[in-house]
mmCIF file of C-alpha atoms in Angstrom:
data_model
loop_
_atom_site.group_PDB
_atom_site.id
_atom_site.type_symbol
_atom_site.label_atom_id
_atom_site.label_comp_id
_atom_site.label_asym_id
_atom_site.label_seq_id
_atom_site.Cartn_x
_atom_site.Cartn_y
_atom_site.Cartn_z
ATOM 1 C CA UNK A 1 20.468 -10.313 -41.852
ATOM 2 C CA UNK A 2 20.852 -7.064 -40.180
ATOM 3 C CA UNK A 3 23.992 -8.085 -38.476
ATOM 4 C CA UNK A 4 26.035 -9.168 -41.583
ATOM 5 C CA UNK A 5 24.911 -6.209 -43.887
ATOM 6 C CA UNK A 6 26.261 -4.035 -40.772
ATOM 7 C CA UNK A 7 29.579 -5.553 -40.760
ATOM 8 C CA UNK A 8 29.869 -4.836 -43.956
ATOM 9 C CA UNK A 9 29.113 -1.482 -44.350
ATOM 10 C CA UNK A 10 31.177 -1.201 -41.469
ATOM 11 C CA UNK A 11 34.721 -2.662 -43.465
ATOM 12 C CA UNK A 12 33.712 -0.426 -46.961
ATOM 13 C CA UNK A 13 33.652 2.715 -44.371
ATOM 14 C CA UNK A 14 36.876 1.193 -42.444
ATOM 15 C CA UNK A 15 38.691 0.640 -45.934
ATOM 16 C CA UNK A 16 37.485 3.802 -47.182
ATOM 17 C CA UNK A 17 38.674 5.745 -44.068
ATOM 18 C CA UNK A 18 41.890 4.343 -44.251
ATOM 19 C CA UNK A 19 42.514 5.256 -47.821
ATOM 20 C CA UNK A 20 41.815 8.801 -46.860
ATOM 21 C CA UNK A 21 44.599 8.617 -43.867
ATOM 22 C CA UNK A 22 47.177 6.919 -45.798
ATOM 23 C CA UNK A 23 46.471 9.560 -49.279
ATOM 24 C CA UNK A 24 46.690 12.345 -46.979
ATOM 25 C CA UNK A 25 43.532 12.675 -45.127
ATOM 26 C CA UNK A 26 39.841 13.608 -45.867
ATOM 27 C CA UNK A 27 40.290 17.564 -45.135
ATOM 28 C CA UNK A 28 43.186 17.768 -47.531
ATOM 29 C CA UNK A 29 41.434 15.876 -50.089
ATOM 30 C CA UNK A 30 38.473 18.259 -49.883
ATOM 31 C CA UNK A 31 40.754 21.558 -49.558
ATOM 32 C CA UNK A 32 42.113 20.652 -52.966
ATOM 33 C CA UNK A 33 40.169 22.764 -55.442
ATOM 34 C CA UNK A 34 42.403 22.225 -59.148
ATOM 35 C CA UNK A 35 45.288 19.717 -59.748
ATOM 36 C CA UNK A 36 47.833 20.510 -62.965
ATOM 37 C CA UNK A 37 49.987 17.372 -64.044
ATOM 38 C CA UNK A 38 52.734 17.338 -66.528
ATOM 39 C CA UNK A 39 54.371 14.105 -68.011
ATOM 40 C CA UNK A 40 54.367 12.209 -70.963
ATOM 41 C CA UNK A 41 52.352 9.434 -73.129
ATOM 42 C CA UNK A 42 54.804 6.708 -73.818
ATOM 43 C CA UNK A 43 53.850 5.181 -77.186
ATOM 44 C CA UNK A 44 55.966 2.706 -79.360
ATOM 45 C CA UNK A 45 56.606 5.738 -81.528
ATOM 46 C CA UNK A 46 58.090 7.653 -79.168
ATOM 47 C CA UNK A 47 56.740 9.741 -75.857
ATOM 48 C CA UNK A 48 54.392 12.315 -76.262
ATOM 49 C CA UNK A 49 54.117 15.399 -73.796
ATOM 50 C CA UNK A 50 50.825 15.793 -71.958
ATOM 51 C CA UNK A 51 49.395 17.984 -69.419
ATOM 52 C CA UNK A 52 46.300 17.616 -67.665
ATOM 53 C CA UNK A 53 44.265 20.215 -65.603
ATOM 54 C CA UNK A 54 41.322 19.837 -63.714
ATOM 55 C CA UNK A 55 39.398 22.420 -61.477
ATOM 56 C CA UNK A 56 36.371 21.663 -59.257
ATOM 57 C CA UNK A 57 33.514 20.886 -59.419
ATOM 58 C CA UNK A 58 33.722 19.790 -62.785
ATOM 59 C CA UNK A 59 36.546 21.073 -65.170
ATOM 60 C CA UNK A 60 38.854 19.323 -67.272
ATOM 61 C CA UNK A 61 41.351 19.833 -70.276
ATOM 62 C CA UNK A 62 43.943 17.604 -71.361
ATOM 63 C CA UNK A 63 46.542 18.653 -73.937
ATOM 64 C CA UNK A 64 48.953 16.103 -75.745
ATOM 65 C CA UNK A 65 51.514 17.681 -78.480
ATOM 66 C CA UNK A 66 51.659 14.987 -81.360
ATOM 67 C CA UNK A 67 54.150 15.989 -84.159
ATOM 68 C CA UNK A 68 54.078 19.833 -83.217
ATOM 69 C CA UNK A 69 50.314 19.799 -83.080
ATOM 70 C CA UNK A 70 48.224 20.525 -79.740
ATOM 71 C CA UNK A 71 45.412 17.781 -79.656
ATOM 72 C CA UNK A 72 42.874 19.072 -76.797
ATOM 73 C CA UNK A 73 40.172 17.119 -75.417
ATOM 74 C CA UNK A 74 38.297 19.605 -72.864
ATOM 75 C CA UNK A 75 35.008 20.119 -70.803
ATOM 76 C CA UNK A 76 34.182 23.165 -69.442
ATOM 77 C CA UNK A 77 31.503 22.545 -66.744
ATOM 78 C CA UNK A 78 28.868 22.493 -69.699
ATOM 79 C CA UNK A 79 30.444 21.521 -72.960
ATOM 80 C CA UNK A 80 32.272 18.867 -73.937
ATOM 81 C CA UNK A 81 34.777 20.014 -76.964
ATOM 82 C CA UNK A 82 38.013 18.680 -78.568
ATOM 83 C CA UNK A 83 40.486 20.114 -80.548
ATOM 84 C CA UNK A 84 42.188 18.024 -83.333
ATOM 85 C CA UNK A 85 44.586 19.873 -86.195
ATOM 86 C CA UNK A 86 45.414 16.151 -87.623
ATOM 87 C CA UNK A 87 41.675 15.484 -88.592
ATOM 88 C CA UNK A 88 42.516 18.889 -90.644
ATOM 89 C CA UNK A 89 40.114 21.031 -88.701
ATOM 90 C CA UNK A 90 41.802 23.052 -86.894
ATOM 91 C CA UNK A 91 39.030 24.788 -84.989
ATOM 92 C CA UNK A 92 37.638 23.426 -81.350
ATOM 93 C CA UNK A 93 34.603 21.315 -82.141
ATOM 94 C CA UNK A 94 31.711 19.896 -79.548
ATOM 95 C CA UNK A 95 32.212 16.377 -78.642
ATOM 96 C CA UNK A 96 29.100 13.987 -79.564
ATOM 97 C CA UNK A 97 26.935 12.771 -76.470
ATOM 98 C CA UNK A 98 28.571 9.324 -76.731
ATOM 99 C CA UNK A 99 32.032 10.486 -76.555
ATOM 100 C CA UNK A 100 31.171 12.994 -74.561
ATOM 101 C CA UNK A 101 30.101 10.452 -71.338
ATOM 102 C CA UNK A 102 33.875 9.511 -70.484
ATOM 103 C CA UNK A 103 35.194 13.140 -70.474
ATOM 104 C CA UNK A 104 32.220 13.880 -68.175
ATOM 105 C CA UNK A 105 33.356 10.953 -65.645
ATOM 106 C CA UNK A 106 37.147 12.118 -65.813
ATOM 107 C CA UNK A 107 35.757 15.957 -65.379
ATOM 108 C CA UNK A 108 34.158 15.091 -62.003
ATOM 109 C CA UNK A 109 37.028 16.206 -59.284
ATOM 110 C CA UNK A 110 36.106 15.560 -56.150
ATOM 111 C CA UNK A 111 37.301 11.997 -54.710
ATOM 112 C CA UNK A 112 34.089 9.978 -55.657
ATOM 113 C CA UNK A 113 34.366 8.030 -51.928
ATOM 114 C CA UNK A 114 34.229 11.378 -50.114
ATOM 115 C CA UNK A 115 30.450 11.478 -48.657
ATOM 116 C CA UNK A 116 29.377 8.953 -51.125
ATOM 117 C CA UNK A 117 26.486 8.221 -49.413
ATOM 118 C CA UNK A 118 25.339 11.870 -49.716
ATOM 119 C CA UNK A 119 25.911 11.837 -53.162
ATOM 120 C CA UNK A 120 23.437 8.643 -54.005
ATOM 121 C CA UNK A 121 26.515 6.263 -54.447
ATOM 122 C CA UNK A 122 26.759 2.803 -53.456
ATOM 123 C CA UNK A 123 29.810 1.332 -52.160
ATOM 124 C CA UNK A 124 30.235 -2.294 -51.863
ATOM 125 C CA UNK A 125 32.854 -4.815 -50.534
ATOM 126 C CA UNK A 126 33.272 -7.338 -53.072
ATOM 127 C CA UNK A 127 36.044 -9.209 -51.158
ATOM 128 C CA UNK A 128 39.726 -9.415 -52.148
ATOM 129 C CA UNK A 129 41.640 -10.374 -55.321
ATOM 130 C CA UNK A 130 45.220 -9.300 -56.360
ATOM 131 C CA UNK A 131 46.954 -6.905 -58.474
ATOM 132 C CA UNK A 132 50.665 -8.810 -59.813
ATOM 133 C CA UNK A 133 51.094 -10.570 -56.878
ATOM 134 C CA UNK A 134 49.878 -7.757 -54.309
ATOM 135 C CA UNK A 135 46.825 -8.692 -52.212
ATOM 136 C CA UNK A 136 43.735 -6.006 -52.495
ATOM 137 C CA UNK A 137 40.698 -5.116 -51.234
ATOM 138 C CA UNK A 138 37.832 -4.653 -54.133
ATOM 139 C CA UNK A 139 35.521 -2.297 -53.548
ATOM 140 C CA UNK A 140 32.736 -1.400 -56.019
ATOM 141 C CA UNK A 141 31.300 2.028 -56.386
ATOM 142 C CA UNK A 142 28.057 2.420 -58.124
ATOM 143 C CA UNK A 143 26.500 5.291 -59.366
ATOM 144 C CA UNK A 144 23.574 6.341 -60.587
ATOM 145 C CA UNK A 145 22.364 2.865 -59.795
ATOM 146 C CA UNK A 146 19.310 1.391 -61.697
ATOM 147 C CA UNK A 147 19.015 4.566 -64.063
ATOM 148 C CA UNK A 148 19.671 2.813 -67.360
ATOM 149 C CA UNK A 149 22.521 4.519 -69.413
ATOM 150 C CA UNK A 150 23.660 6.379 -66.507
ATOM 151 C CA UNK A 151 24.494 3.773 -63.985
ATOM 152 C CA UNK A 152 28.188 3.848 -63.960
ATOM 153 C CA UNK A 153 29.944 0.962 -62.111
ATOM 154 C CA UNK A 154 33.845 1.005 -61.046
ATOM 155 C CA UNK A 155 35.746 -1.414 -59.277
ATOM 156 C CA UNK A 156 38.560 -0.287 -57.207
ATOM 157 C CA UNK A 157 41.458 -2.586 -56.149
ATOM 158 C CA UNK A 158 43.095 -1.048 -52.820
ATOM 159 C CA UNK A 159 46.616 -2.735 -51.539
ATOM 160 C CA UNK A 160 45.521 -4.551 -48.438
ATOM 161 C CA UNK A 161 49.012 -2.631 -46.661
ATOM 162 C CA UNK A 162 48.722 0.646 -47.614
ATOM 163 C CA UNK A 163 45.259 1.138 -48.834
ATOM 164 C CA UNK A 164 46.133 2.626 -52.173
ATOM 165 C CA UNK A 165 44.517 1.894 -55.258
ATOM 166 C CA UNK A 166 46.588 -0.099 -57.536
ATOM 167 C CA UNK A 167 43.764 -0.920 -59.983
ATOM 168 C CA UNK A 168 40.553 0.950 -61.240
ATOM 169 C CA UNK A 169 38.140 -1.438 -63.579
ATOM 170 C CA UNK A 170 35.579 0.197 -65.594
ATOM 171 C CA UNK A 171 33.640 -0.394 -68.616
ATOM 172 C CA UNK A 172 33.432 2.276 -71.492
ATOM 173 C CA UNK A 173 31.217 3.364 -74.398
ATOM 174 C CA UNK A 174 33.809 2.659 -77.015
ATOM 175 C CA UNK A 175 31.471 3.531 -80.056
ATOM 176 C CA UNK A 176 31.085 0.781 -82.924
ATOM 177 C CA UNK A 177 32.872 -1.798 -80.369
ATOM 178 C CA UNK A 178 29.885 -1.058 -77.808
ATOM 179 C CA UNK A 179 31.050 -1.497 -74.075
ATOM 180 C CA UNK A 180 35.047 -1.986 -73.480
ATOM 181 C CA UNK A 181 37.060 -3.090 -70.467
ATOM 182 C CA UNK A 182 39.072 0.172 -69.451
ATOM 183 C CA UNK A 183 41.418 -0.976 -66.626
ATOM 184 C CA UNK A 184 43.821 1.480 -65.061
ATOM 185 C CA UNK A 185 46.937 0.468 -63.239
ATOM 186 C CA UNK A 186 48.251 2.926 -60.854
ATOM 187 C CA UNK A 187 51.822 3.031 -59.433
ATOM 188 C CA UNK A 188 54.637 5.275 -58.202
ATOM 189 C CA UNK A 189 52.899 7.096 -55.691
ATOM 190 C CA UNK A 190 54.620 9.941 -54.290
ATOM 191 C CA UNK A 191 53.577 12.958 -52.593
ATOM 192 C CA UNK A 192 52.562 15.659 -54.930
ATOM 193 C CA UNK A 193 51.984 18.985 -53.606
ATOM 194 C CA UNK A 194 49.909 19.726 -49.766
ATOM 195 C CA UNK A 195 50.767 16.549 -48.700
ATOM 196 C CA UNK A 196 48.638 13.992 -50.961
ATOM 197 C CA UNK A 197 49.704 10.807 -52.502
ATOM 198 C CA UNK A 198 49.077 10.665 -56.279
ATOM 199 C CA UNK A 199 50.127 8.164 -58.961
ATOM 200 C CA UNK A 200 52.502 9.255 -61.049
ATOM 201 C CA UNK A 201 52.384 6.200 -63.224
ATOM 202 C CA UNK A 202 49.272 5.645 -64.759
ATOM 203 C CA UNK A 203 49.100 2.101 -67.652
ATOM 204 C CA UNK A 204 45.834 1.960 -69.121
ATOM 205 C CA UNK A 205 44.474 -1.245 -70.528
ATOM 206 C CA UNK A 206 41.184 -1.814 -73.056
ATOM 207 C CA UNK A 207 39.996 -5.376 -73.642
ATOM 208 C CA UNK A 208 43.144 -6.396 -71.835
ATOM 209 C CA UNK A 209 45.247 -4.853 -74.418
ATOM 210 C CA UNK A 210 47.640 -2.202 -73.189
ATOM 211 C CA UNK A 211 46.485 1.064 -74.214
ATOM 212 C CA UNK A 212 48.459 3.811 -72.967
ATOM 213 C CA UNK A 213 51.144 4.664 -70.182
ATOM 214 C CA UNK A 214 51.167 8.116 -68.702
ATOM 215 C CA UNK A 215 54.227 9.204 -66.497
ATOM 216 C CA UNK A 216 53.624 12.352 -64.790
ATOM 217 C CA UNK A 217 56.695 14.397 -63.820
ATOM 218 C CA UNK A 218 54.930 16.920 -61.953
ATOM 219 C CA UNK A 219 51.702 17.193 -60.144
ATOM 220 C CA UNK A 220 50.711 20.459 -58.686
ATOM 221 C CA UNK A 221 47.732 20.738 -56.266
ATOM 222 C CA UNK A 222 45.721 24.036 -55.939
ATOM 223 C CA UNK A 223 48.044 25.997 -58.540
ATOM 224 C CA UNK A 224 46.057 29.055 -59.741
ATOM 225 C CA UNK A 225 44.254 28.041 -63.413
ATOM 226 C CA UNK A 226 41.964 30.784 -64.663
ATOM 227 C CA UNK A 227 38.278 29.178 -65.504
ATOM 228 C CA UNK A 228 38.811 30.784 -69.427
ATOM 229 C CA UNK A 229 41.782 27.924 -69.663
ATOM 230 C CA UNK A 230 38.779 24.934 -70.238
ATOM 231 C CA UNK A 231 35.998 27.392 -72.009
ATOM 232 C CA UNK A 232 34.934 26.232 -75.226
ATOM 233 C CA UNK A 233 35.956 29.028 -77.731
ATOM 234 C CA UNK A 234 33.713 27.308 -80.687
ATOM 235 C CA UNK A 235 30.537 28.691 -82.553
#
C-alpha cells in the first residue's frame, strides 16, 4: 500500500539524515574534495605502512611499502593501474577489467548516500541487525539496479545510537574464486580535519575469514593533492 511505502522511505531518509548529522553534516561532506590517510596494515608478519589518497570526483591511489618496495594500486579517473616490483616487473601496468571493478568502486569519492536518488541509486531499510552486540539499522544501497554486471549492492549496518556505519557488507568478484563476501568492520571513529567523523580502524573479512586490518594514524581532509599523483605513467 502507498502508506506503508511512504513510512519506509521516510525511515530511510530519517536514518540517512541522522547519519549525515552525526558524521559532521551534509555540507561538510559535500565540501570534502580530497582525503589523505596514513597508517599501517596489520599482518601476522608485521605491520606494513600504507597511504591512501583520494580526490573528487574519482581519483584514488593506495601505496603500501613491503620489504622496502612500493606497491601501488590506483585509478586516475580513466585508467586503473598497479605497480608491483615484487612480481619482478618494476613498471606501472594497466589492470585488467575484472580487477579494475573494485578499484573504480573505491575511487568514487562522494559519500554514496548524498543525493542518492538523483544518482539513480536505491536505498531500502532492511530491518535491524547487530554488530558485535551493538544494535544496528540495516540500509541496502543498490547502484545500477537491474543492469547486469554493473549492478552493485552494499549493506550498511548503522549503529542505532550513533548512526555511524559499523559494518559494510559487499560482494566482490575475486577472479577465479567468483563472487566473494567482503565485510568491512569500522571502528575507532574520531574527528578527522574539518569536523568530519572517520573510522580510524577498518577490519576486512573475505568469505568470513579475516583479511586485513587497516589502522590509520592520520587522516587529512582537503589536503592539497596534485592530479599528477594519480596519473598512469606507463606505456
